[in-house]
Short mmCIF file of C-alpha atoms in Angstrom, two decimals:
data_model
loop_
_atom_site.label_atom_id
_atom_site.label_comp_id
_atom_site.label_asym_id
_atom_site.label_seq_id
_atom_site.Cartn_x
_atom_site.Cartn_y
_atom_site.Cartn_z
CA UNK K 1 136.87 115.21 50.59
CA UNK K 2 136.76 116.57 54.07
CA UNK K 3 133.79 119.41 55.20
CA UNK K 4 135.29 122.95 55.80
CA UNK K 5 133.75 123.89 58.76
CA UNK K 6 134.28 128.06 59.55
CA UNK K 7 134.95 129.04 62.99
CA UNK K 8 133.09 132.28 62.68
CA UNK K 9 129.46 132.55 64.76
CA UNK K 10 128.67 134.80 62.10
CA UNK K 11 129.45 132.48 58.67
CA UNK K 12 126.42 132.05 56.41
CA UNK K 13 124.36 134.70 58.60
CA UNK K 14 123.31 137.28 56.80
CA UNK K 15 123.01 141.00 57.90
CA UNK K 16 118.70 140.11 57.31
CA UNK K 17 118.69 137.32 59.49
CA UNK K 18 120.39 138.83 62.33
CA UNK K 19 118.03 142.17 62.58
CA UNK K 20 115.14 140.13 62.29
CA UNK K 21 116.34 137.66 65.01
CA UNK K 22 116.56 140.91 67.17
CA UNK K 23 113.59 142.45 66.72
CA UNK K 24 111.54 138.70 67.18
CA UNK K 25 113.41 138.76 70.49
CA UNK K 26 113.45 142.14 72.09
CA UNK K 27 111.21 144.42 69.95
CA UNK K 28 111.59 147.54 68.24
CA UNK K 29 111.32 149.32 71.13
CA UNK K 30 113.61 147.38 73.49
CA UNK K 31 115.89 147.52 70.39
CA UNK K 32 115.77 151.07 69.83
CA UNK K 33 117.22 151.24 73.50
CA UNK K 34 119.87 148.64 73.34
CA UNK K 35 121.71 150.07 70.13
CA UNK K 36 120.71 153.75 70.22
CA UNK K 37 120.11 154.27 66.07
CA UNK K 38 117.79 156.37 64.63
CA UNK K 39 115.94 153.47 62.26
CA UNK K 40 114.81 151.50 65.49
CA UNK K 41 112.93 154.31 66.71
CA UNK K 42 111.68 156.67 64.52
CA UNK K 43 109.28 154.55 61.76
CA UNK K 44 111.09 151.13 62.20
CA UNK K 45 111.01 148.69 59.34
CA UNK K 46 113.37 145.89 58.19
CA UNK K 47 114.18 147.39 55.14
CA UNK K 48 114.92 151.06 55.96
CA UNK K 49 117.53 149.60 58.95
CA UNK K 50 119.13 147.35 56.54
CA UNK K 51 119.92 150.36 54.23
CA UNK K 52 121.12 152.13 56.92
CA UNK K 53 123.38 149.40 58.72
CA UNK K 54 124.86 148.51 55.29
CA UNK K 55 126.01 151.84 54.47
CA UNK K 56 127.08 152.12 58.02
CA UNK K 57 129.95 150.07 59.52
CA UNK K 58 129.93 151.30 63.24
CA UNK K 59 126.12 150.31 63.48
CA UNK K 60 126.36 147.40 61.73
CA UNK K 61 129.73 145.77 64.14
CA UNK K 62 127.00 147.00 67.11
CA UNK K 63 123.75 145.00 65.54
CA UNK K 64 126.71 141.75 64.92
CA UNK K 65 128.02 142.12 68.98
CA UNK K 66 124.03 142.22 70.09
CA UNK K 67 122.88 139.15 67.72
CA UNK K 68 126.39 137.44 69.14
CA UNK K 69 125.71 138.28 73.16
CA UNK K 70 121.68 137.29 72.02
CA UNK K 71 122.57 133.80 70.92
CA UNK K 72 124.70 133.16 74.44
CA UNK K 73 122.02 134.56 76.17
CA UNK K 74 119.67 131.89 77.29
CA UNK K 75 116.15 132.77 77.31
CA UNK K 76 114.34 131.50 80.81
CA UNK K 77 112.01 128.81 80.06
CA UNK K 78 107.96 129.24 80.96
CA UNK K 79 107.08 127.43 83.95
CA UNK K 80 103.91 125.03 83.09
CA UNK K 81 102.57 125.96 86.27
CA UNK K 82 101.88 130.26 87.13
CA UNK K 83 103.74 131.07 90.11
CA UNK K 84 100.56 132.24 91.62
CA UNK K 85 97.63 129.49 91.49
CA UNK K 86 94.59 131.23 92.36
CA UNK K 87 93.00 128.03 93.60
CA UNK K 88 95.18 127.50 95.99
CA UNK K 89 96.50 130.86 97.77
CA UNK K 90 92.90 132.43 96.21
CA UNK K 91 91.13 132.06 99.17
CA UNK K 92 91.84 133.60 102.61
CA UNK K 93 92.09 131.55 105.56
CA UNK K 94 89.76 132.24 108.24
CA UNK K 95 90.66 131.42 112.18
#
């Protein structure tokens, strides 16, 4: 018996998983700006955009295309070191 492996990004992903990807990445704010919906700004919760997104098919394809661009979006590692180091440039050289 061979595996059936689905082409679709989207296949076993549900609607759940994908909002709360979003808001653990951008916020509700950030959020509220990218897809411009009512639920991510005013009183946000999981559960009140769900019911809104499923009842809603134009707001639901957006949240889909933002969770899609989010997962080929690479998120820039953290440097171990800070690009300022205070013991080093701290100080002021004197002449």
């Amino acid at each position: 018996m061979t595996a059936h492996f689905s082409k679709d990004p989207l296949h076993g992903v549900t609607l759940e998983m994908q909002v709360n990807a979003l808001v653990a990445r951008y916020g509700w704010v950030k959020l509220g700006q990218l897809i411009n919906i009512n639920c991510f700004k005013n009183d946000p919760s999981v559960k009140s955009s769900l019911k809104f997104l499923r009842r809603t098919p134009w707001a639901r394809a957006e949240v889909e295309a933002l969770y899609l661009d989010s997962l080929n979006d690479t998120v820039p590692e953290a440097k171990d070191e800070p690009a300022f180091n205070p013991w080093t440039e701290g100080r002021s050289k004197q002449d």
